[in-house]
Coordinates of C-alpha atoms in Angstrom, one line a residue:
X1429 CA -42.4 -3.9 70.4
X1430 CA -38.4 -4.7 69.9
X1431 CA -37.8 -1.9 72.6
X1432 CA -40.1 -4.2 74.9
X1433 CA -38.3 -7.5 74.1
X1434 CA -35.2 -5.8 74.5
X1435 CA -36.1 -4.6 77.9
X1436 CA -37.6 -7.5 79.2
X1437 CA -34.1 -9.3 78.4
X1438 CA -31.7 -6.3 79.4
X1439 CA -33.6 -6.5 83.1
X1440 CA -33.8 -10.4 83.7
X1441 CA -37.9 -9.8 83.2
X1442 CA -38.8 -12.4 80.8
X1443 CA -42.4 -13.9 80.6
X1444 CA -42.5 -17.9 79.9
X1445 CA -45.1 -17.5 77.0
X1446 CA -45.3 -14.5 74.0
X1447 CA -47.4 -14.2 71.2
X1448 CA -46.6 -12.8 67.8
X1449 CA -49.3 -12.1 65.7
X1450 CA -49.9 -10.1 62.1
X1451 CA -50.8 -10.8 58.6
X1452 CA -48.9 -13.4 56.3
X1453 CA -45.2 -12.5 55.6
X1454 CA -44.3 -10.4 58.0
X1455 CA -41.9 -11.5 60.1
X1456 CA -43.2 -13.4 62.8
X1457 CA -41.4 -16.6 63.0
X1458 CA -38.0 -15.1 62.0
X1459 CA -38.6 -12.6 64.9
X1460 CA -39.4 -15.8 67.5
X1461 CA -36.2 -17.3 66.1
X1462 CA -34.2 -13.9 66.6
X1463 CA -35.9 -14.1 70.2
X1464 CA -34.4 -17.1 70.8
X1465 CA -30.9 -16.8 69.6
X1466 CA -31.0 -13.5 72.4
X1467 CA -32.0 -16.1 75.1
X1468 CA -29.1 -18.8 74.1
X1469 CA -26.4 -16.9 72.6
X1470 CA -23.4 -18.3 73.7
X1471 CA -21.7 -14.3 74.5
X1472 CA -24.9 -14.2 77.1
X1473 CA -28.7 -13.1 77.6
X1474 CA -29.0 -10.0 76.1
X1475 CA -31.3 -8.0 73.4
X1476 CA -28.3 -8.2 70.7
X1477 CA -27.4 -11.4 70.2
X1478 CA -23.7 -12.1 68.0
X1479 CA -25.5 -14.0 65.5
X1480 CA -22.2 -15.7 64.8
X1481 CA -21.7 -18.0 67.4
X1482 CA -22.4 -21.8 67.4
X1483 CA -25.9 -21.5 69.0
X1484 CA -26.9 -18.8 66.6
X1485 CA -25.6 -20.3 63.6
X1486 CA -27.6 -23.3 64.6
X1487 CA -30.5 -21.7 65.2
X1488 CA -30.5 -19.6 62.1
X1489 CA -29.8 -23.2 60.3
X1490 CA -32.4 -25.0 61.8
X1491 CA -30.4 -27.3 63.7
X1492 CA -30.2 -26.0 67.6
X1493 CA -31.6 -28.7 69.6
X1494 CA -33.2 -26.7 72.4
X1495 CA -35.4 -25.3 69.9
X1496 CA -38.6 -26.8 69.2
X1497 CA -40.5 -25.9 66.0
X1498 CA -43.9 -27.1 66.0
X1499 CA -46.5 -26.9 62.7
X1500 CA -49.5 -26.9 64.6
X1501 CA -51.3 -27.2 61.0
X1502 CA -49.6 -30.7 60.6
X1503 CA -50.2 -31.8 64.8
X1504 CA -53.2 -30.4 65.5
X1505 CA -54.5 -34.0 67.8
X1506 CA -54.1 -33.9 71.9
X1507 CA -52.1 -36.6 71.7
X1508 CA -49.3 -34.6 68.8
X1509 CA -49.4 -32.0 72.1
X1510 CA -48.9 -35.0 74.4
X1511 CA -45.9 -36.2 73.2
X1512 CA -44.7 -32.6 72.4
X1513 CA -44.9 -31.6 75.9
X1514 CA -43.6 -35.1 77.3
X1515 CA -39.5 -33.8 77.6
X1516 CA -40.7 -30.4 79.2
X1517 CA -39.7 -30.9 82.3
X1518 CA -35.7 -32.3 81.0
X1519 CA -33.1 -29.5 81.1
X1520 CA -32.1 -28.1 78.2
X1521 CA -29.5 -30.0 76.6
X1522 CA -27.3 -27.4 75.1
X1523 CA -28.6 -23.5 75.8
X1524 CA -30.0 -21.7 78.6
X1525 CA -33.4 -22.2 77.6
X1526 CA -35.4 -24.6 76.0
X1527 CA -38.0 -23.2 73.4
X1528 CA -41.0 -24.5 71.9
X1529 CA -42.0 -22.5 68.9
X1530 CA -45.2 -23.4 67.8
X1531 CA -46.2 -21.6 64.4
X1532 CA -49.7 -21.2 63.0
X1533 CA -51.1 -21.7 66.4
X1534 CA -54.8 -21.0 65.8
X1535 CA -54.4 -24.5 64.1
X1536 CA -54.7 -26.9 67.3
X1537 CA -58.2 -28.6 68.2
X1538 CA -59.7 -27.8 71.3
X1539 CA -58.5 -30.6 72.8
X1540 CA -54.7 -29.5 72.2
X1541 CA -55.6 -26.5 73.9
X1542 CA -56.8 -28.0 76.8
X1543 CA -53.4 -29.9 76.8
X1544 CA -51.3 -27.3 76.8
X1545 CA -52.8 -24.7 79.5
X1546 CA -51.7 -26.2 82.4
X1547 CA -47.8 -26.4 80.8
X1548 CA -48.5 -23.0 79.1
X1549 CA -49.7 -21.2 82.3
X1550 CA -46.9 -22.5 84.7
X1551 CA -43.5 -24.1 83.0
X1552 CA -40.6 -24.8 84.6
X1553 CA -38.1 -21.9 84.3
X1554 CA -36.1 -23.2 81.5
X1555 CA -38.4 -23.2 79.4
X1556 CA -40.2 -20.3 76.5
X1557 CA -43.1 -20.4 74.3
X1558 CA -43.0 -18.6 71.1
X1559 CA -46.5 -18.3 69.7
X1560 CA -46.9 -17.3 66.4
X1561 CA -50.6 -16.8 64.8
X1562 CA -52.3 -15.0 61.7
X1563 CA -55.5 -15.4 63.2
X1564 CA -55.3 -14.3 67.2
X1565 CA -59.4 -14.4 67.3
X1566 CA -59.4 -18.4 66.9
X1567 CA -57.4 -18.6 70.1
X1568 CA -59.0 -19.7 73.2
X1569 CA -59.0 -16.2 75.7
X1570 CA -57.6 -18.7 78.4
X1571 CA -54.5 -18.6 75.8
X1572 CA -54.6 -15.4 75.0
X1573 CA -54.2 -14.9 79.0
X1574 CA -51.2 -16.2 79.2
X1575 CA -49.1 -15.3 76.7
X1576 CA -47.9 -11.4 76.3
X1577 CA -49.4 -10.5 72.8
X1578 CA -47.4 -8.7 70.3
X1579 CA -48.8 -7.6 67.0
X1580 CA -46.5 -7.0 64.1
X1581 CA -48.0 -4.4 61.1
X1582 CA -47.6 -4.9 57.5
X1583 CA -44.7 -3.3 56.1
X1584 CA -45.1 -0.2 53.7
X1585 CA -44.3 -0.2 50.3
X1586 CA -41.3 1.8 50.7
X1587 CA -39.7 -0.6 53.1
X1588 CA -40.2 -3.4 50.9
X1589 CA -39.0 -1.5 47.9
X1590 CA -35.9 -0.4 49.6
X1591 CA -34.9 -4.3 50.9
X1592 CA -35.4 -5.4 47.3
X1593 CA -33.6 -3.0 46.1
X1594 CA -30.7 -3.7 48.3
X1595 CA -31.3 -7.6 47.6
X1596 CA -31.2 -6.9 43.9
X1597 CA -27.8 -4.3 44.0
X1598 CA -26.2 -7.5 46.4
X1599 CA -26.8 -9.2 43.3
X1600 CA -25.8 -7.2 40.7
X1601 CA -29.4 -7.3 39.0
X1602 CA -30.6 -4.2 36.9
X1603 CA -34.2 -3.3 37.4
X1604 CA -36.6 -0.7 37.2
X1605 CA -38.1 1.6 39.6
X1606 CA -41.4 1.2 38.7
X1607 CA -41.4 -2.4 38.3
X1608 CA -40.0 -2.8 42.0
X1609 CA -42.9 -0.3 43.3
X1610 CA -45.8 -2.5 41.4
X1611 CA -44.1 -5.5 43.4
X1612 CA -43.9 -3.6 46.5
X1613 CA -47.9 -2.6 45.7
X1614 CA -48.9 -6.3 45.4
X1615 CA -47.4 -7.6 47.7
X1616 CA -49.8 -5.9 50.0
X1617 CA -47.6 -5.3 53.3
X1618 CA -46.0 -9.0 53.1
X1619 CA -42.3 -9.3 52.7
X1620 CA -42.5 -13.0 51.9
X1621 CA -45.2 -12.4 48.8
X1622 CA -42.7 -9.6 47.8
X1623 CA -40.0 -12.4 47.6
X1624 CA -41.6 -14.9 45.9
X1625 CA -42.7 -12.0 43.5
X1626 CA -39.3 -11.0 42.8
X1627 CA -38.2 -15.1 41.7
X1628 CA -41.0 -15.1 39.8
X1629 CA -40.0 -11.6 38.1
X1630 CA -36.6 -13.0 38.1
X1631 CA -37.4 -16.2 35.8
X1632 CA -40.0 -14.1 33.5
X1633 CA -37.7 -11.8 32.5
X1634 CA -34.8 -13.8 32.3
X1635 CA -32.7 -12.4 35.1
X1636 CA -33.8 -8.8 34.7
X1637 CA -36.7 -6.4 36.3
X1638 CA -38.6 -4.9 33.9
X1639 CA -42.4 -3.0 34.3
X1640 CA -43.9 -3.8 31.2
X1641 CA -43.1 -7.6 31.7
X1642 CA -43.5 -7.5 35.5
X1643 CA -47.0 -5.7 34.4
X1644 CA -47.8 -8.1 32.1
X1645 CA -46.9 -11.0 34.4
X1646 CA -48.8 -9.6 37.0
X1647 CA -52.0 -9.1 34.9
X1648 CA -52.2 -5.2 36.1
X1649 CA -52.7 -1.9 34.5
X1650 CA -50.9 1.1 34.8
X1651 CA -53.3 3.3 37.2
X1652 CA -53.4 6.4 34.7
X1653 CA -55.9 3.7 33.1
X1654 CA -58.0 3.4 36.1
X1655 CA -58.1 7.1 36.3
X1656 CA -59.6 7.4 32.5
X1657 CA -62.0 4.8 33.5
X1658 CA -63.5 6.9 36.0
X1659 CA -63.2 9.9 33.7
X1660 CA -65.2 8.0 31.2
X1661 CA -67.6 7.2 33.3
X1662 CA -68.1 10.7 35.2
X1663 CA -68.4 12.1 31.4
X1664 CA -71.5 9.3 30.8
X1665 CA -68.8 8.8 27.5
X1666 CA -70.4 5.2 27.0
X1667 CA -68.6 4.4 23.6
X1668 CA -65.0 5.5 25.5
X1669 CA -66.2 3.2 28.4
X1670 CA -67.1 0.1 26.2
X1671 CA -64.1 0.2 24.5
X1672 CA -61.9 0.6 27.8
X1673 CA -63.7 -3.2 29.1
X1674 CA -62.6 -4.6 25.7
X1675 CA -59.3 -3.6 26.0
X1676 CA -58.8 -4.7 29.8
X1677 CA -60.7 -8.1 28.7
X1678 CA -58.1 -8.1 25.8
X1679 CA -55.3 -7.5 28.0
X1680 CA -56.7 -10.5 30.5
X1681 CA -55.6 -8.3 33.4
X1682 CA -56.7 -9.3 37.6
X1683 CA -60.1 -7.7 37.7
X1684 CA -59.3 -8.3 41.4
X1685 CA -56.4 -5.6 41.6
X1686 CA -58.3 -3.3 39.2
X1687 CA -61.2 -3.2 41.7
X1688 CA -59.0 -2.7 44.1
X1689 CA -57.1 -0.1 42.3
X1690 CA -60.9 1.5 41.8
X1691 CA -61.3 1.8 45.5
X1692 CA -57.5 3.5 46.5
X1693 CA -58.3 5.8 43.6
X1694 CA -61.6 6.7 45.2
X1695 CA -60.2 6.7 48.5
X1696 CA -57.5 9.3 47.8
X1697 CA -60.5 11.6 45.5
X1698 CA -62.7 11.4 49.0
X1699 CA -59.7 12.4 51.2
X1700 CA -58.6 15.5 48.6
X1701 CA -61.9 16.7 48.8
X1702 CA -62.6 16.2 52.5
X1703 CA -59.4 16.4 54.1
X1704 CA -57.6 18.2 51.6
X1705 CA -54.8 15.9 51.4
X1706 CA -53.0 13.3 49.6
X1707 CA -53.4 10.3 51.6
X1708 CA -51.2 7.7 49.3
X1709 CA -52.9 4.6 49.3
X1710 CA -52.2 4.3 45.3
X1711 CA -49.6 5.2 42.6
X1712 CA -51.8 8.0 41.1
X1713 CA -50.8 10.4 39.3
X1714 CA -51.7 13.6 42.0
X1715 CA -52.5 16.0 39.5
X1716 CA -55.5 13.5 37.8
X1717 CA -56.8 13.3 41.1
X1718 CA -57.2 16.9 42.1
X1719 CA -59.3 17.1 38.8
X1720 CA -61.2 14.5 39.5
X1721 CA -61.9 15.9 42.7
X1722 CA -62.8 18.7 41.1
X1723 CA -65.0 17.1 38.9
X1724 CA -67.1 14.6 40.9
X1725 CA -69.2 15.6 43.6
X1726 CA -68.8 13.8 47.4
X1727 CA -71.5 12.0 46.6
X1728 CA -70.9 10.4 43.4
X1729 CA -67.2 9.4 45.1
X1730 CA -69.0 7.7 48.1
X1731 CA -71.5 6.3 45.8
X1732 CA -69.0 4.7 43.3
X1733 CA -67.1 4.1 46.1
X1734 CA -70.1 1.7 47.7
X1735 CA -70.7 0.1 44.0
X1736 CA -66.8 -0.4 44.3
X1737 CA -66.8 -2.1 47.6
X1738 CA -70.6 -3.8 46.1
X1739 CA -68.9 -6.1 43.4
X1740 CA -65.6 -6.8 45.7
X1741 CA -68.0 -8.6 47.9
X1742 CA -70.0 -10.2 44.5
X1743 CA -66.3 -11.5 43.2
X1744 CA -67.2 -15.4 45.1
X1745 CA -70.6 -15.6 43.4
X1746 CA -70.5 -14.1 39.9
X1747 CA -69.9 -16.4 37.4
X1748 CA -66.2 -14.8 36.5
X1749 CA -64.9 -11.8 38.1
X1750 CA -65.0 -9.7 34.9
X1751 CA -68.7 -10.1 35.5
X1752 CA -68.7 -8.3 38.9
X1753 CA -66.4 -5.6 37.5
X1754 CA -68.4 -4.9 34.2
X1755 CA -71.7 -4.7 36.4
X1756 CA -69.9 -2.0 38.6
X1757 CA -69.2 -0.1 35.8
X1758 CA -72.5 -0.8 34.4
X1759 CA -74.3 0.5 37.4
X1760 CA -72.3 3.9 37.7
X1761 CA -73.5 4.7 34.2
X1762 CA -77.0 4.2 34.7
X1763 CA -77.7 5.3 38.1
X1764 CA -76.5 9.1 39.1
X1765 CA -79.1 9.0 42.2
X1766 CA -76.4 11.2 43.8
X1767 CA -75.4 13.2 41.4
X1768 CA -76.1 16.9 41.7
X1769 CA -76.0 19.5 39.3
X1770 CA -75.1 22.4 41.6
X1771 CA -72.2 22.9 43.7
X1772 CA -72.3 19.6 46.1
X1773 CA -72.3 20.6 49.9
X1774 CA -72.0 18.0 52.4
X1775 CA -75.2 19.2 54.6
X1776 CA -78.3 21.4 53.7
X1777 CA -80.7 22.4 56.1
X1778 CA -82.7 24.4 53.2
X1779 CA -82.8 25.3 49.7
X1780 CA -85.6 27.6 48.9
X1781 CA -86.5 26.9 44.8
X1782 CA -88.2 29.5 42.8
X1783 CA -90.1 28.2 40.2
X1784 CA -91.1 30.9 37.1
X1785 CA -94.7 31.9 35.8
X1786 CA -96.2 28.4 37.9
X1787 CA -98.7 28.8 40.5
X1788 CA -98.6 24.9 41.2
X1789 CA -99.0 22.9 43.8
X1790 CA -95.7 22.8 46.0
X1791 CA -94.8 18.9 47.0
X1792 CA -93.1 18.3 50.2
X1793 CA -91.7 15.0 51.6
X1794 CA -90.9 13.4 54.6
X1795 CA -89.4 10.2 55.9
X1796 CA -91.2 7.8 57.2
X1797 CA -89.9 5.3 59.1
X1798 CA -93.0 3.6 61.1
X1799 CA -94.8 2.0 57.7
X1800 CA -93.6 1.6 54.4
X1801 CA -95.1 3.6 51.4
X1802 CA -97.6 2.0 49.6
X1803 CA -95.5 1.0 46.0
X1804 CA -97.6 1.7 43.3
X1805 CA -97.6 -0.9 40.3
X1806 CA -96.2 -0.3 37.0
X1807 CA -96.6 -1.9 33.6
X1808 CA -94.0 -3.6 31.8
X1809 CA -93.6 -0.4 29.6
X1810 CA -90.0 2.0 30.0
X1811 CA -90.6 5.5 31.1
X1812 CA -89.2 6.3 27.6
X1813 CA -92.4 4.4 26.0
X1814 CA -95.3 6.0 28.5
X1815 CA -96.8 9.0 26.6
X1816 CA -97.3 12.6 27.9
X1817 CA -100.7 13.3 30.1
X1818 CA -102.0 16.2 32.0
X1819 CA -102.3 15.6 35.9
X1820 CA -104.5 17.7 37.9
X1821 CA -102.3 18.2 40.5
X1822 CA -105.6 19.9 42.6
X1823 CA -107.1 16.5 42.3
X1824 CA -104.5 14.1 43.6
X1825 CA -105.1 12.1 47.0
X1826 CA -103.5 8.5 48.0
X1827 CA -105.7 6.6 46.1
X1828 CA -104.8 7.6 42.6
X1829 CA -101.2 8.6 43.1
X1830 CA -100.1 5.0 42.4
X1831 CA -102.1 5.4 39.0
X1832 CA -100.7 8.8 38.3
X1833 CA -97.2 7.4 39.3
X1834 CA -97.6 5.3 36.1
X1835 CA -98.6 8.0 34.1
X1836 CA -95.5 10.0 35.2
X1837 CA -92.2 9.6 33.2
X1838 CA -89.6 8.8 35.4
X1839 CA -86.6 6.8 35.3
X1840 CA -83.6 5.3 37.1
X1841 CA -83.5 6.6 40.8
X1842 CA -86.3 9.1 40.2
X1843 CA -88.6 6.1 39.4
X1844 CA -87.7 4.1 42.7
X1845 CA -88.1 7.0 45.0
X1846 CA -91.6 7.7 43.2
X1847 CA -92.3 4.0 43.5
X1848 CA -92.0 4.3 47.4
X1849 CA -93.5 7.2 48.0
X1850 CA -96.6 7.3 49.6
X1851 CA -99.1 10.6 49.5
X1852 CA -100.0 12.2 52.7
X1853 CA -102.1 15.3 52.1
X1854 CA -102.8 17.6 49.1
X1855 CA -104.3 20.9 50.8
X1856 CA -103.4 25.1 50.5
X1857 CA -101.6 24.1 47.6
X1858 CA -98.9 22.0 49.3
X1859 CA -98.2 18.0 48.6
X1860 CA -96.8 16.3 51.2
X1861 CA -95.6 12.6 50.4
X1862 CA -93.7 10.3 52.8
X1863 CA -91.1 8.2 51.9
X1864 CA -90.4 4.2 52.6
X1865 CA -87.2 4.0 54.5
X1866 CA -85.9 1.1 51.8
X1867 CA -85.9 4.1 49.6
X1868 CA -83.3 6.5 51.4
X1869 CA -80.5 5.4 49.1
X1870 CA -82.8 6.9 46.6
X1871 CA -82.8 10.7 48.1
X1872 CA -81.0 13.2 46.8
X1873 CA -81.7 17.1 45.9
X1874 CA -81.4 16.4 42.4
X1875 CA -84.2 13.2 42.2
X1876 CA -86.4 15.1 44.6
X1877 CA -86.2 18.2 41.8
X1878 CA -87.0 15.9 39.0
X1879 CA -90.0 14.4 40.7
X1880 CA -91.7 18.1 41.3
X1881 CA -90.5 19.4 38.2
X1882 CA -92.0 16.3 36.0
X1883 CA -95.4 16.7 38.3
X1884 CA -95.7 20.2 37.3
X1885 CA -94.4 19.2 34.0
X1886 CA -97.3 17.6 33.3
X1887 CA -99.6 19.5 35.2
X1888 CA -103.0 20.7 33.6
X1889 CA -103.5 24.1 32.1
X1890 CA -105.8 25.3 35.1
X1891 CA -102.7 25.2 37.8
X1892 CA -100.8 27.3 35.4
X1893 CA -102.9 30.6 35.6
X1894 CA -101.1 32.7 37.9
X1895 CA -97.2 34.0 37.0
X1896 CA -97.0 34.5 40.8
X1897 CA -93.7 32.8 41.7
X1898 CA -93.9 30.0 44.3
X1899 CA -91.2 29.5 47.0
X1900 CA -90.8 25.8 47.5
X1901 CA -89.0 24.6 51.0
X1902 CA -87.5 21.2 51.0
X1903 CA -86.3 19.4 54.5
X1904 CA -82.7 18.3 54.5
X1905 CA -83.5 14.7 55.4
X1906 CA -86.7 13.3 54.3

């Protein structure tokens, strides 16, 4: 993008209208003002301005008069553009060019749009607009059009890290290297949050950088915590887990950045495992996550991962954000639809399962997509409360499998896959269900083998006659 600028200036090919665009804090007005102190710097036209002559000083000070800096947040009526736009056609009074740099563009009405086209498409030749925007999509395209877009990135943690530390070494300041990095984290890309940050670190600690009172200021954790919360809840260590919530409750840290902390830690486990790497989106200790992506399968990452993302969105309507957080939590403890207790493999066109000394019925199941199953009712009794029956597995059609559904003791997942399943034969031995396609977040290898295995769990003493052993084929989508 500078290497453009720079170019366009260096060969006299200068558009009348550019557009600067990027997130909060990143340098897009100080880069429309650098732009113009290259297009009125008193040594000349060129891509490095002196930045110490009269023209620069004044425009670094605020004070050039041939620069125009418009709020459009605080002029957003046609006639604020009106007036603005009144003394275009005047020379400029002191520079070469006369610049209007309007900031926070998005801001005008429609009408101060329509105003400014006709100025913005042809102005005379002493005259630039700077454009700057966080928002490009709320511009008219008949803007956009006109103006040569540039889009400026967030900056990486290590680049605002290293202009702190330089700020804070100009200053004589002592800090700490962790406490600069957990500023340069949440700041999130923008130099100007990073600044503020840093005052506000300055006053807390009473002229000095420290992490456990930048921490504590802050309201974060340090990640190793994050990464025993996910332990704790791979383990199923519910006391562990409990206590972990009290503690973070008692600690009154942003459930915000810990969500977010969730989700970078799950991001790097699901890029170890798949792309072998160390992607760096989070201060994790890398040796914690290559165990935990030893530990977890892909699917319970990507399934956390989705209960992550889940409460994120929930933060605006829960009644406090602890609330969104705790039911995350909540819901990766009682739900392990995707867990599976074999080596996980990310496709499976078969899996042939022997099961010993049973002759039963083997149960197929298929997606279906065209009707939904037919969901059996169940009582207001827990699966843990049903008592143990004998099914005649020779003896089930459609009709009673939503009464033998009830009769079956399933739980979690299991329950809701049974629930939408919907019988389609029972012949040569073979059951072949089909499954409502609201249920495919429900389908895994592992609930599929606890459906058959509770069936023939409870199976009646006639299908167990034969020690024969049965190959059971399962599709890899259902």
């Amino acid at each position: 993008m500078v290497q453009a600028l720079v170019n366009g200036i260096e060969n006299d090919r200068l558009h009348h209208a550019f557009l600067f665009t990027g997130t909060r804090g990143v340098g897009k007005t100080t880069l429309a003002r650098v732009l113009a102190k290259s297009l009125n710097c008193l040594e000349g036209v060129s891509g490095n301005p002196c930045g110490k002559c009269q023209h620069c000083e004044e425009i670094k000070q605020g004070d050039f008069i041939d620069l125009i800096e418009v709020d459009a947040a605080s002029r957003t009526g046609v006639d604020d553009t009106r007036s603005l736009l009144e003394n275009v056609q005047y020379a400029p009074n002191k520079g070469t060019y006369k610049i209007y740099l309007i900031d926070e563009v998005h801001m005008f009405s429609k009408s101060s749009f329509n105003a400014l086209l006709k100025t913005l498409e042809e102005p005379p030749e002493h005259v630039k607009f700077l454009l700057a925007t966080t928002e490009p999509d709320k511009l008219p395209v008949t803007v956009l059009s006109r103006c040569l877009q540039f889009n400026l990135k967030r900056l990486t943690q290590k680049q605002i890290g290293d202009h702190l530390i330089k700020l804070l070494e100009l200053e004589s300041i002592t800090y700490d290297d962790k406490a600069i990095q957990l500023i340069a984290r949440v700041a999130d890309g923008s130099m100007r949050d990073a600044l503020s940050l840093l005052d506000q670190s300055l006053a807390f600690g009473a002229g000095q950088i420290k992490f456990d009172e930048i921490r504590a200021m802050l309201g974060t954790v340090e990640q190793s915590h994050v990464e025993e919360l996910l332990t704790m809840v791979h383990e199923n260590n519910v006391a562990a887990v409990v206590e972990k919530l009290e503690w973070f409750h008692d600690m009154s840290i942003d459930y915000d950045q810990l969500l977010d902390d969730l989700c970078h830690l799950l991001h790097e486990i699901a890029a170890i495992q798949s792309l072998g790497k160390v992607i760096g989106s989070g201060d994790f200790d890398v040796a914690s996550m290559k165990t935990l992506s030893q530990s977890l399968s892909p699917e319970q990452v990507q399934w956390f991962y989705q209960l992550t993302v889940v409460a994120i969105e929930q933060l605006q309507f829960t009644p406090n954000k602890k609330v969104s957080f705790e039911m995350a939590i909540i819901r990766m403890l009682d739900f392990d639809l995707l867990e599976n207790s074999g080596s996980a493999q990310k496709k499976t066109t078969q899996s042939e399962i022997v099961e010993p000394s049973v002759n039963a019925a083997s149960i197929e199941v298929h997606k279906r997509a065209s009707q939904p199953a037919q969901t059996p009712t169940s009582d207001n009794k827990s699966p843990d409360e049903l008592p143990t029956v004998n099914l005649d597995l020779s003896a089930l059609t459609a009709d009673n499998w939503p009464e033998v559904f009830q009769q079956v003791q399933l739980k979690g997942g299991e329950r809701e896959l049974a629930r939408h399943m919907a019988l389609l034969e029972n012949k040569n031995n073979v059951i072949t269900f089909a499954v409502d396609d609201s249920a495919e977040l429900f389908l895994s290898n592992k609930s599929k083998d606890i459906i058959r295995e509770k069936l023939l769990a409870g199976s009646t003493k006639g299908d167990r006659k034969s020690t024969r052993r049965t190959p059971v084929t399962w599709p890899s989508r259902m």
